[in-house]
Short mmCIF file of C-alpha atoms and ligand atoms in Angstrom, two decimals:
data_model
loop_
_atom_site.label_atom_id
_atom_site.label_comp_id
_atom_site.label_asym_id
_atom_site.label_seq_id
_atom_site.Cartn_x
_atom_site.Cartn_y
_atom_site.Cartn_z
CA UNK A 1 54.05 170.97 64.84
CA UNK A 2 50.47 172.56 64.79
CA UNK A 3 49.46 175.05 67.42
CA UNK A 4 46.37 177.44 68.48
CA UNK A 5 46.38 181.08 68.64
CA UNK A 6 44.14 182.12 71.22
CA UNK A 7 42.44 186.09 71.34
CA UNK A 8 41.43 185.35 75.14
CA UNK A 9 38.59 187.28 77.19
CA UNK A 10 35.24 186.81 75.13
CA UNK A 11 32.54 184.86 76.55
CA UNK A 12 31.44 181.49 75.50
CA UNK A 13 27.79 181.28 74.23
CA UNK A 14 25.79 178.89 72.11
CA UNK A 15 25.26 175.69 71.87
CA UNK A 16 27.14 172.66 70.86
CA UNK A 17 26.60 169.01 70.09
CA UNK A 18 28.80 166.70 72.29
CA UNK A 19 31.31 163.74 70.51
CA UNK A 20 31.71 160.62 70.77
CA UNK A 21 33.60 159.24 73.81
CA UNK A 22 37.34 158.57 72.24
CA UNK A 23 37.69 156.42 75.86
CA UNK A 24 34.76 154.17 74.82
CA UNK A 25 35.22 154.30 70.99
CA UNK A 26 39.11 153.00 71.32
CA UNK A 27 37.90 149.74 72.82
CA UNK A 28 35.11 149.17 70.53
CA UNK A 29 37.01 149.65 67.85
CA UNK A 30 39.42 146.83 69.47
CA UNK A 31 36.22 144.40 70.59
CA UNK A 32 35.07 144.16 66.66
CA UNK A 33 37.64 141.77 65.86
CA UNK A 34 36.60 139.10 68.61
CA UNK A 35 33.08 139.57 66.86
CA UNK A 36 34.34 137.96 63.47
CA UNK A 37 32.04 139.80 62.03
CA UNK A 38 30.63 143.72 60.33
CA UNK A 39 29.72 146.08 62.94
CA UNK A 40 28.30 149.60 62.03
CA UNK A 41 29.54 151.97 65.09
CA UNK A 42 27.75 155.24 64.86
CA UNK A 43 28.64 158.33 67.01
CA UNK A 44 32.52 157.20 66.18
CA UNK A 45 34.77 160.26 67.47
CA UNK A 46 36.96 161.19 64.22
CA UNK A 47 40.21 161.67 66.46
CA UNK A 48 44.06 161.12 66.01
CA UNK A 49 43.70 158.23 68.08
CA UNK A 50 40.46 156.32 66.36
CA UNK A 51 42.44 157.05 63.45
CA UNK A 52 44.99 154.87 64.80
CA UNK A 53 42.93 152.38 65.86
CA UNK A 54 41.31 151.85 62.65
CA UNK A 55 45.57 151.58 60.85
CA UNK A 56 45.30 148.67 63.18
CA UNK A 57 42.35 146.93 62.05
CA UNK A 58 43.43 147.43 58.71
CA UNK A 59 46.98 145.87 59.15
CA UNK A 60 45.44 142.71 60.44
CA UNK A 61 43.72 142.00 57.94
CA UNK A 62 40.08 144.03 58.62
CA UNK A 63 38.19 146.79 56.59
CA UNK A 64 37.82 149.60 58.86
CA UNK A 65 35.98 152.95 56.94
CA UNK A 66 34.41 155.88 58.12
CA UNK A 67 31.32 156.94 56.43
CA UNK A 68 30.56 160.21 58.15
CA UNK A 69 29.93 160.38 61.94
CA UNK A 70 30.31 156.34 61.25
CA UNK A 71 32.88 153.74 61.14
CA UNK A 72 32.18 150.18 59.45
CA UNK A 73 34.34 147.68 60.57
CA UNK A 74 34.63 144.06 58.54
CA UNK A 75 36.18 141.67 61.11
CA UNK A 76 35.61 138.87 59.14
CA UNK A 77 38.66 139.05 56.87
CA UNK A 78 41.45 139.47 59.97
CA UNK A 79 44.53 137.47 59.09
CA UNK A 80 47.36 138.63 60.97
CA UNK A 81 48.10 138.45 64.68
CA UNK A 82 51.24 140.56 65.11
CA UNK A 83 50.74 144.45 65.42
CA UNK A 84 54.11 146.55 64.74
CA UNK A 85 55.74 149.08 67.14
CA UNK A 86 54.99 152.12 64.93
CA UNK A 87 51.50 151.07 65.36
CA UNK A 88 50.87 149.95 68.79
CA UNK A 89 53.48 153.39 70.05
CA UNK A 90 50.15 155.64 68.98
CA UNK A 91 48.10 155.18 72.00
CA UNK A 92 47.37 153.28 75.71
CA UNK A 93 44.33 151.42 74.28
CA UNK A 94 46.60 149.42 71.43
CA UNK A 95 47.30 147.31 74.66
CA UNK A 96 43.48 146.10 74.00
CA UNK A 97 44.49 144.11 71.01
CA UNK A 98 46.51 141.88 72.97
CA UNK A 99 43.64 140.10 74.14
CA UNK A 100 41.38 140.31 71.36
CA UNK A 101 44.19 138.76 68.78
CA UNK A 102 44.67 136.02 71.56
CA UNK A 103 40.89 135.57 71.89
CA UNK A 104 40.85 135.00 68.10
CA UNK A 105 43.74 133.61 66.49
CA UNK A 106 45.42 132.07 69.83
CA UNK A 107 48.39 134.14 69.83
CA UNK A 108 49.00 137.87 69.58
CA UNK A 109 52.95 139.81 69.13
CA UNK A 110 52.77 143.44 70.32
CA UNK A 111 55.23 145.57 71.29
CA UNK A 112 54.55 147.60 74.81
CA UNK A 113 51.81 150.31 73.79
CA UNK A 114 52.34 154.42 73.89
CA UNK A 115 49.38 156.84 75.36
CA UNK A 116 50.20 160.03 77.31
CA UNK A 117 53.28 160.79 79.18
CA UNK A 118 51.62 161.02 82.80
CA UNK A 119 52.95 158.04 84.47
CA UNK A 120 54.82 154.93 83.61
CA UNK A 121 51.68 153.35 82.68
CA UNK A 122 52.54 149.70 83.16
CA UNK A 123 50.45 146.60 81.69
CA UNK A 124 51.15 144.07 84.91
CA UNK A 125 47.46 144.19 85.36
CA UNK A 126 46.47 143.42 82.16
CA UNK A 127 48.99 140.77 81.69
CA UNK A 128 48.05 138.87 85.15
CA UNK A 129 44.41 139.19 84.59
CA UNK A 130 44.97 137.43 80.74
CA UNK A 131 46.96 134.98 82.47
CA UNK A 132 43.89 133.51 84.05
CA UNK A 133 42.27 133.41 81.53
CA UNK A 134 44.43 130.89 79.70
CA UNK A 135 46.93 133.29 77.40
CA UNK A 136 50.51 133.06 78.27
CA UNK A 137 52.42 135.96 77.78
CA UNK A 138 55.98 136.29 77.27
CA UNK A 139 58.37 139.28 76.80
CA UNK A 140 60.56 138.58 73.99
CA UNK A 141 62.86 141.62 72.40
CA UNK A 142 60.48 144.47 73.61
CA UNK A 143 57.27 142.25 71.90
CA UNK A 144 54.81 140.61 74.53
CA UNK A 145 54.09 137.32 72.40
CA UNK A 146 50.86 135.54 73.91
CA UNK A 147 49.70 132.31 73.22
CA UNK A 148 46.54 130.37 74.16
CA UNK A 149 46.70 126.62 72.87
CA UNK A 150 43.70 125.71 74.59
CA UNK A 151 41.64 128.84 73.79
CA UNK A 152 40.42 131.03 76.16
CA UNK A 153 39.86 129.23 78.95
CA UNK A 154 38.17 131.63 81.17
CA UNK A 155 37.47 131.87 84.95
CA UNK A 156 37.65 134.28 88.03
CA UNK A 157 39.59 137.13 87.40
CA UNK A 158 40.23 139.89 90.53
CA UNK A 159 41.92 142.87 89.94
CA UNK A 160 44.14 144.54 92.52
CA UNK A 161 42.95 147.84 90.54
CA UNK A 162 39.76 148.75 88.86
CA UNK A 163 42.24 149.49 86.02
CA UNK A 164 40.03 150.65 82.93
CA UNK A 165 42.10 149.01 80.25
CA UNK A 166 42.78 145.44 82.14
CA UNK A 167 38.57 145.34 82.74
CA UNK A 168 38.49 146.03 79.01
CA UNK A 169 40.93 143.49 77.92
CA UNK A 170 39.28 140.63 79.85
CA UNK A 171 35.90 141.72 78.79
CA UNK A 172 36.66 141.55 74.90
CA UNK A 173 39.18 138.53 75.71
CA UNK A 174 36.54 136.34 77.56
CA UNK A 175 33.58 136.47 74.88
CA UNK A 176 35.87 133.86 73.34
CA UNK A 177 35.82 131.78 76.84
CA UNK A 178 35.14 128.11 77.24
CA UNK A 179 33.77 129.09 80.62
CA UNK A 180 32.18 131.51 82.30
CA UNK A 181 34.38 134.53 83.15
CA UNK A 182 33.71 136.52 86.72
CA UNK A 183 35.99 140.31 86.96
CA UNK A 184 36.16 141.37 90.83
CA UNK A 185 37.30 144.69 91.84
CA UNK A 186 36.03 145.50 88.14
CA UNK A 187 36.18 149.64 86.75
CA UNK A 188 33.12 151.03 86.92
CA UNK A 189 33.50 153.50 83.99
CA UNK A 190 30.56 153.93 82.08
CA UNK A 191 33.13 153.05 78.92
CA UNK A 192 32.88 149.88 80.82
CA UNK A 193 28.99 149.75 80.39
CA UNK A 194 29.45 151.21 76.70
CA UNK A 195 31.83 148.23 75.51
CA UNK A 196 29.48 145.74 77.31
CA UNK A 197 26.39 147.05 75.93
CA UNK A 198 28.47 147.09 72.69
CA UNK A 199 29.17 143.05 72.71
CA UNK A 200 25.91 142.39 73.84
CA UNK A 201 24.58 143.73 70.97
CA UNK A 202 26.76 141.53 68.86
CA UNK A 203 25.58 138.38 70.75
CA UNK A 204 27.86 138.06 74.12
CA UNK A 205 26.38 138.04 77.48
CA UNK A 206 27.53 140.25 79.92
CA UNK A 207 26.27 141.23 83.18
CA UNK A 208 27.01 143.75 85.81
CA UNK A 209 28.98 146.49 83.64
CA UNK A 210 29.02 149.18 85.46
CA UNK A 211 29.26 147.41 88.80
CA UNK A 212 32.53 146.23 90.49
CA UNK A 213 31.70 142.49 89.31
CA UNK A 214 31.02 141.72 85.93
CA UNK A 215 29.96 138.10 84.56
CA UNK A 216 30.76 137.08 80.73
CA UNK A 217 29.21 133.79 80.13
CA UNK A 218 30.50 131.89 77.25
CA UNK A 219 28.88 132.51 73.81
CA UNK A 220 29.91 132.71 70.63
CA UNK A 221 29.09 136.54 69.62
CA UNK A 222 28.82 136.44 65.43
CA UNK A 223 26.20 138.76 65.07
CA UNK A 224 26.87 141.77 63.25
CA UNK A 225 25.33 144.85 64.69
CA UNK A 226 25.24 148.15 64.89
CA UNK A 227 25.89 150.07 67.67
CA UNK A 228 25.95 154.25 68.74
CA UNK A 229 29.02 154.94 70.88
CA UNK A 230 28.30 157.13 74.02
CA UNK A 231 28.98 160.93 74.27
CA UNK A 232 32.21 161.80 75.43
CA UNK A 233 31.87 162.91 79.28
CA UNK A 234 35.14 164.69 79.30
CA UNK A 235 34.65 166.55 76.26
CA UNK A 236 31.57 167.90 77.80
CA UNK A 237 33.07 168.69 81.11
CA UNK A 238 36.14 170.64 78.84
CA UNK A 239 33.31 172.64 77.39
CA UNK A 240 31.70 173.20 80.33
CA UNK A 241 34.96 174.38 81.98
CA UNK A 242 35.84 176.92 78.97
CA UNK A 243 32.22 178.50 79.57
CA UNK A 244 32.68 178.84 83.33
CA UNK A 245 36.09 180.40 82.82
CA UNK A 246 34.84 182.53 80.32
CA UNK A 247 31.48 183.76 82.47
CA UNK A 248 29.65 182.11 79.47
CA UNK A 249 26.29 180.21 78.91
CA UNK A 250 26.42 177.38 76.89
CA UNK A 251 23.83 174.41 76.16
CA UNK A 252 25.64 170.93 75.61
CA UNK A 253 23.20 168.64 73.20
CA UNK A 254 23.91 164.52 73.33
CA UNK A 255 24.90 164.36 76.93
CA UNK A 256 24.49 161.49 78.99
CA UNK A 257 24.00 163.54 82.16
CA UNK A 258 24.15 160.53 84.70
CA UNK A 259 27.85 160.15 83.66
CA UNK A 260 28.81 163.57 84.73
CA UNK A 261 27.53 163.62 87.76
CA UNK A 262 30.97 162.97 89.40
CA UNK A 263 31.89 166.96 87.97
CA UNK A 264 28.45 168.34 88.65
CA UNK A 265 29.31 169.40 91.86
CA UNK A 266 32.46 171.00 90.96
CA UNK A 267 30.78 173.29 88.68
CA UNK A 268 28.20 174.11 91.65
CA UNK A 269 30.54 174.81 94.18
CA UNK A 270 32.04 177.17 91.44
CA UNK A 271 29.20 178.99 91.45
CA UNK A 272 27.62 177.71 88.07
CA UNK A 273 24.45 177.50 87.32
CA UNK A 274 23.65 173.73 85.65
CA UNK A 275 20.44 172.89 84.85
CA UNK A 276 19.21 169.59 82.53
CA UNK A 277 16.77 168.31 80.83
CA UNK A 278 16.94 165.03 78.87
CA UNK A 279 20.33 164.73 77.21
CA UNK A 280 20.88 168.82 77.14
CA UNK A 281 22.75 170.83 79.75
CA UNK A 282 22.95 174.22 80.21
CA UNK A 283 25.77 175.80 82.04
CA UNK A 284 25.60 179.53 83.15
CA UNK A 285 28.71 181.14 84.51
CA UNK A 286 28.94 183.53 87.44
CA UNK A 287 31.00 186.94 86.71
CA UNK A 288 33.70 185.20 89.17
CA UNK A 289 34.30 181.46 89.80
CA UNK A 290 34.33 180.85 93.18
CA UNK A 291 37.22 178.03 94.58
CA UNK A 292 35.35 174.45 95.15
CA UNK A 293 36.01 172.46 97.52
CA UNK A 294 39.08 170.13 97.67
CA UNK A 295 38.87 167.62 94.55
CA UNK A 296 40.62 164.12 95.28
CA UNK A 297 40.76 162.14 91.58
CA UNK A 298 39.41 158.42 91.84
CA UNK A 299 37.72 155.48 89.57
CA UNK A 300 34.67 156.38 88.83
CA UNK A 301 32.27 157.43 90.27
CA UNK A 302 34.74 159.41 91.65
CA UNK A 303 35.99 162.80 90.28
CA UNK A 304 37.97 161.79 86.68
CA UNK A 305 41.47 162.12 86.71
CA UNK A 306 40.83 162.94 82.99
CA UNK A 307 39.17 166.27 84.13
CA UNK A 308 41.61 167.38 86.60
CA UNK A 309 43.86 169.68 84.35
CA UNK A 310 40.87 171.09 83.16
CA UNK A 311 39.01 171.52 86.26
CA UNK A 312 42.84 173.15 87.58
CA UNK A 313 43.13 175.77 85.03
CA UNK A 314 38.60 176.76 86.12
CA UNK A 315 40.35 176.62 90.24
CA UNK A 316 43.11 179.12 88.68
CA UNK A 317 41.23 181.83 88.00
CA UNK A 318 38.47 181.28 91.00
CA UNK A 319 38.18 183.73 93.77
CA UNK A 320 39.99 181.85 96.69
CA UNK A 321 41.95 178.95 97.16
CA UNK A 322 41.59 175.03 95.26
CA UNK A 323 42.92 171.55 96.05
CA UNK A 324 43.55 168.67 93.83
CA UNK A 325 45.08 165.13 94.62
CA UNK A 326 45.80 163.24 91.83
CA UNK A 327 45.77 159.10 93.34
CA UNK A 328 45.71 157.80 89.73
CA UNK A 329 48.45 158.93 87.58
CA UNK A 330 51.46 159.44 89.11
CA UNK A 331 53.00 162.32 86.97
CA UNK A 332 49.69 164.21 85.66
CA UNK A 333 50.49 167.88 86.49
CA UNK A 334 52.92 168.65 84.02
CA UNK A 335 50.22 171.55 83.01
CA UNK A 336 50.95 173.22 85.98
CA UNK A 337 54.11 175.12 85.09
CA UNK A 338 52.25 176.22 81.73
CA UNK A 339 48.99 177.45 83.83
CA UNK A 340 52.69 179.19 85.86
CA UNK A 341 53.40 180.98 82.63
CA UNK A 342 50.15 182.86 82.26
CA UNK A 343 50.17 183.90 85.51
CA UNK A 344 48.55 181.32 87.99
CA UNK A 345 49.13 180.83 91.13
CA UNK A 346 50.13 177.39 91.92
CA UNK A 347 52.20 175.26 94.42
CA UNK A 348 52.94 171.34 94.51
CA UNK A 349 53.96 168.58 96.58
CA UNK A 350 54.13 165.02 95.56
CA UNK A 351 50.62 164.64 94.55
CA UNK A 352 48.35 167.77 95.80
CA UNK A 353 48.23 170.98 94.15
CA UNK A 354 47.52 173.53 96.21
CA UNK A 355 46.09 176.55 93.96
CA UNK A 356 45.33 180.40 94.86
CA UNK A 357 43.06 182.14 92.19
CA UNK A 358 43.99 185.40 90.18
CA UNK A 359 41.55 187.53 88.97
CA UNK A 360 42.73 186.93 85.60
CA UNK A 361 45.62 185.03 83.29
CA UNK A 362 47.69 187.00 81.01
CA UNK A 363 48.79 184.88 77.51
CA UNK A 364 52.04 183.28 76.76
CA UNK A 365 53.28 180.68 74.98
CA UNK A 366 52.85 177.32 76.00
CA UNK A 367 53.12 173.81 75.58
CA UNK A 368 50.26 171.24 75.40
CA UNK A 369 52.09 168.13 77.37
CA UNK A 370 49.40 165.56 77.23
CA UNK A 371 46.09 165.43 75.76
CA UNK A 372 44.44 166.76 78.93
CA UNK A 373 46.53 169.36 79.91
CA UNK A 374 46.51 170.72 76.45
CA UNK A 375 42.87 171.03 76.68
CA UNK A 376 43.12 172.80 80.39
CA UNK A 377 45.75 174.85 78.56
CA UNK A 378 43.00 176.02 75.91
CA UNK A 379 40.52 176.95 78.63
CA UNK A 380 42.75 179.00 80.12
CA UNK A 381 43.47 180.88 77.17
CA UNK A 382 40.24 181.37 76.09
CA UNK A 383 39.86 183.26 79.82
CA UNK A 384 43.03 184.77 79.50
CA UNK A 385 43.70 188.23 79.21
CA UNK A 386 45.62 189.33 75.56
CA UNK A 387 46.69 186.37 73.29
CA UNK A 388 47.88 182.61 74.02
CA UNK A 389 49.75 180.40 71.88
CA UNK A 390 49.73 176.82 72.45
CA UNK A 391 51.83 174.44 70.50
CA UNK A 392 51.69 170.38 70.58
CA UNK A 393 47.88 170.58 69.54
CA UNK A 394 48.33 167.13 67.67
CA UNK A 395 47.87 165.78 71.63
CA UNK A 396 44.51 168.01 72.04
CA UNK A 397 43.70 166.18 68.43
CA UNK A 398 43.76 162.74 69.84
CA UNK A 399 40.69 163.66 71.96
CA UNK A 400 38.78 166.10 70.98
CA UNK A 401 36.76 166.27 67.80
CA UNK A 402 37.29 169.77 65.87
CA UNK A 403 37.84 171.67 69.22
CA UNK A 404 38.85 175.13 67.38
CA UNK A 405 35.26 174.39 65.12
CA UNK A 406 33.11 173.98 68.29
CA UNK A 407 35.11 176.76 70.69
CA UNK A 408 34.53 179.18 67.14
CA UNK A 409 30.73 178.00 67.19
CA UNK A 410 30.92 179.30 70.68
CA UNK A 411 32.29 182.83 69.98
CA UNK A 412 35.78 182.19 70.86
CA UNK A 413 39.03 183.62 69.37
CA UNK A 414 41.50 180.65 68.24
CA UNK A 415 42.65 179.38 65.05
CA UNK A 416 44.80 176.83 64.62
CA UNK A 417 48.56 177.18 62.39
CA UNK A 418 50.30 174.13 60.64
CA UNK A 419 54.06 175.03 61.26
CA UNK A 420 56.30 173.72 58.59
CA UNK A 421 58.09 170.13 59.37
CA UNK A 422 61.34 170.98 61.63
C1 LIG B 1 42.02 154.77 80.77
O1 LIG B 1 43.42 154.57 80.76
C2 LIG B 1 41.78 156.02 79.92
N1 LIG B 1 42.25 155.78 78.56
C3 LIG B 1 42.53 157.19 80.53
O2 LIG B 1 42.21 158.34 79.76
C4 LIG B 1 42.02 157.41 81.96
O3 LIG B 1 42.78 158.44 82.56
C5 LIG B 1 42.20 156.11 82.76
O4 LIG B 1 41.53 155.03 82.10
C6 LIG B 1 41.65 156.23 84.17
O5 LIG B 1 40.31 156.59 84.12
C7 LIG B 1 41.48 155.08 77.71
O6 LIG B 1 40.41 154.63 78.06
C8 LIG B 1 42.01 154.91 76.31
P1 LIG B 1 43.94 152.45 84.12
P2 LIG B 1 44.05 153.21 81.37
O7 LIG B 1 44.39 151.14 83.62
O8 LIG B 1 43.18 152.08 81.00
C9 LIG B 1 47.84 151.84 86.72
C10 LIG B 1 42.66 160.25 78.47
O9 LIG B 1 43.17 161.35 78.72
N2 LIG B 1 47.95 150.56 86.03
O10 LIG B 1 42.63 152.57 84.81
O11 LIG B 1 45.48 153.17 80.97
C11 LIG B 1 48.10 153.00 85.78
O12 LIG B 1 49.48 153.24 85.63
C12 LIG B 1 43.29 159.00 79.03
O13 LIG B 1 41.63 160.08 77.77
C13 LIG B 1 48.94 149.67 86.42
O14 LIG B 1 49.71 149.93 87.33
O15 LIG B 1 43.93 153.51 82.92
C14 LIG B 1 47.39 154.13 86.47
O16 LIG B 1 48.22 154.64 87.49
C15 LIG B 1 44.50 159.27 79.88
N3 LIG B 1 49.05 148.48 85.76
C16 LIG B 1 46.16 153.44 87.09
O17 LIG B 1 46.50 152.05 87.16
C17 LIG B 1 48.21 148.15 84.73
O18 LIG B 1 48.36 147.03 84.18
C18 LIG B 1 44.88 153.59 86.27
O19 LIG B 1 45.13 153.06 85.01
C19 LIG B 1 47.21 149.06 84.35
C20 LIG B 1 47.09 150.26 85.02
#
């Protein structure tokens, strides 16, 4: 177990350069097999869960290597078409390989995939939607074994959910089609636009990423290419959050500002300053965080459900009283009894949290539950009065690129202490 110690109470200033989006990276990462061929992905998030994703390539048969900020991937050389459970447990987006092995071999044998514990996560989507497409899946032992005789047939796909991961696995599935492919009801992510923008680059053709209908018209992509992953808008909203809560003033660098617009008026209502200019933001705190208005979590470009823990633990320690509704995960405030333990002020039922703000958080021990709430849990001990300790950081480590390196950059108090194996 690995956890941070947190000295809470200083303020966040600096500046810091933003990551690489792990949630458009992960599917990337998957898409370079159905490309057959070497693609150079720069900006590539060195994270638990890239890590994983690159054991993955490697056990089918790729070369996957990271050359500083940058991960080569050989796709050329994939041989196998089964993925084992050790493997596909790591994370959600292993789920993404079931349609690129299908696209390319014709069959793919995966076991269900892991990701974080806030919900039961099912794959029905992604299963139906592959369906159409021409790959039969069956459920054999725990292992979904598809197989697509014919190929990849293509054809019009509507999803009864702008799920994320289905959109993804049809996209990377259908570059393979015989046909042209139409998604309805499609996410609108910008991930989505990343992994688009991604395969076009290799040679596909794919229209409307970014919109709820998105066309892939059959083409063989074989180019090699190379390709810089976009900057993670949740990392920059966690940053953004530990400044507010800390009355600091920090300038983000590599930004895409458009995608955070969704959070921008959080921060506002807040009472922080946020001013941009190009890809750099500047966010300037107010001595007290005043309670925004009530935050309901949707697709985008709604309010992230990713930033919700985050943007929970800023509401904690805001002069008045917050709302959140989570409508997308169905078990993702397990951080609330931790923010509990330092002293908010929180109450829940079913899916809305209603929370009054404190003047301040004292530090406890806590426990990081998901990759998310660990990272909420981090903001709010970098407010917190006196000195938090928060265990279960290898979840924090599957998103967030040398956290306790950037948050040190910034001034703050945390190290982080390898416990011995128990
Ligand atoms: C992606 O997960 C992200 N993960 C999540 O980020 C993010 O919270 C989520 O999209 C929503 O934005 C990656 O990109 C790797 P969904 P995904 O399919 O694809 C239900 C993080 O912290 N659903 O849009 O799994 C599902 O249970 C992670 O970085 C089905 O019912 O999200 C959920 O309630 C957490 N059946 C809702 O839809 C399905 O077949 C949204 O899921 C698929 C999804």
């Amino acid at each position: 177990m690995e956890k941070y110690i947190i000295e809470g109470g200083r303020r966040l200033e600096g500046s810091l350069q933003i990551q690489g989006s792990k949630n458009s990276a992960l599917p990337i990462l998957a898409a370079t097999v159905v490309t057959g061929e070497t693609s150079i992905l720069r900006r590539c998030p060195d994270l638990r869960d890239t890590r994983a994703a690159m054991r993955i390539l490697r056990h089918i048969g790729c070369a996957a290597e990271r050359v500083g900020g940058q991960v080569i991937v050989r796709a050329d050389t994939a041989k196998r078409y089964d993925i084992p459970g050790a493997l596909m447990r790591e994370m959600r987006s292993s789920i993404l390989f079931l349609g690129a092995l299908a696209a390319v071999f014709g069959r793919a044998e995966v076991s269900s995939p892991g990701g974080c514990a806030i919900g039961l996560r099912p794959i029905d989507i992604h299963l139906a939607a592959l369906e159409t497409l021409g790959v039969h899946i069956t459920q054999q032992g725990g292992q979904w074994i598809a197989y697509a005789p014919g190929g990849i047939t293509g054809g019009q796909v509507a999803l009864p959910f702008p799920s994320v991961g289905a959109t993804e696995n049809v996209m990377l599935c259908a570059v393979r089609g015989k046909q042209r492919t139409q998604i309805r009801n499609a996410a609108r992510e910008p991930e989505i636009r990343d992994l688009a923008q991604y395969l076009n680059a290799c040679g596909a053709d794919i229209r409307g990423a970014g919109s709820d209908t998105i066309v892939i018209e059959p083409v063989d992509p074989v180019r090699a290419c190379e390709y810089t992953i976009l900057p993670d808008r949740i990392a920059a909203a966690t940053y953004m959050a530990a400044a507010a809560m800390t009355g600091g003033d920090i300038v983000l660098r590599d930004v895409t500002v458009q995608d955070l617009w969704p959070v921008l008026p959080f921060f506002e209502q807040s009472g922080c300053r946020v001013t941009t200019q190009g890809d750099t933001l500047r966010l300037r705190a107010p001595h007290v965080l005043q309670s925004p208005n009530p935050v309901r979590t949707m697709p985008y470009p709604g309010f992230p459900t990713d930033f919700q823990a985050a943007a929970m633990a800023m509401a904690s320690v805001a002069q008045g009283t917050g709302v959140f509704v989570e409508t997308i995960f169905e078990s993702r405030f397990k951080h609330v009894p931790q923010l509990i333990r330092m002293g908010a002020h929180i109450t829940v039922q079913n899916n809305v949290a209603v929370v009054q703000g404190v003047p301040v958080l004292h530090g406890a021990p806590v426990q990081a539950t998901d990759l998310r709430a660990g990272a909420a849990l981090v903001c709010a001990g970098l407010a917190a009065r006196d000195v938090t300790e928060v265990q279960g950081i290898e979840l924090v480590d599957r998103g967030y690129e040398k956290m306790e390196d950037h948050l040190i950059s910034l001034g703050a108090g945390i190290r982080r202490i390898v416990q011995d194996a128990e």
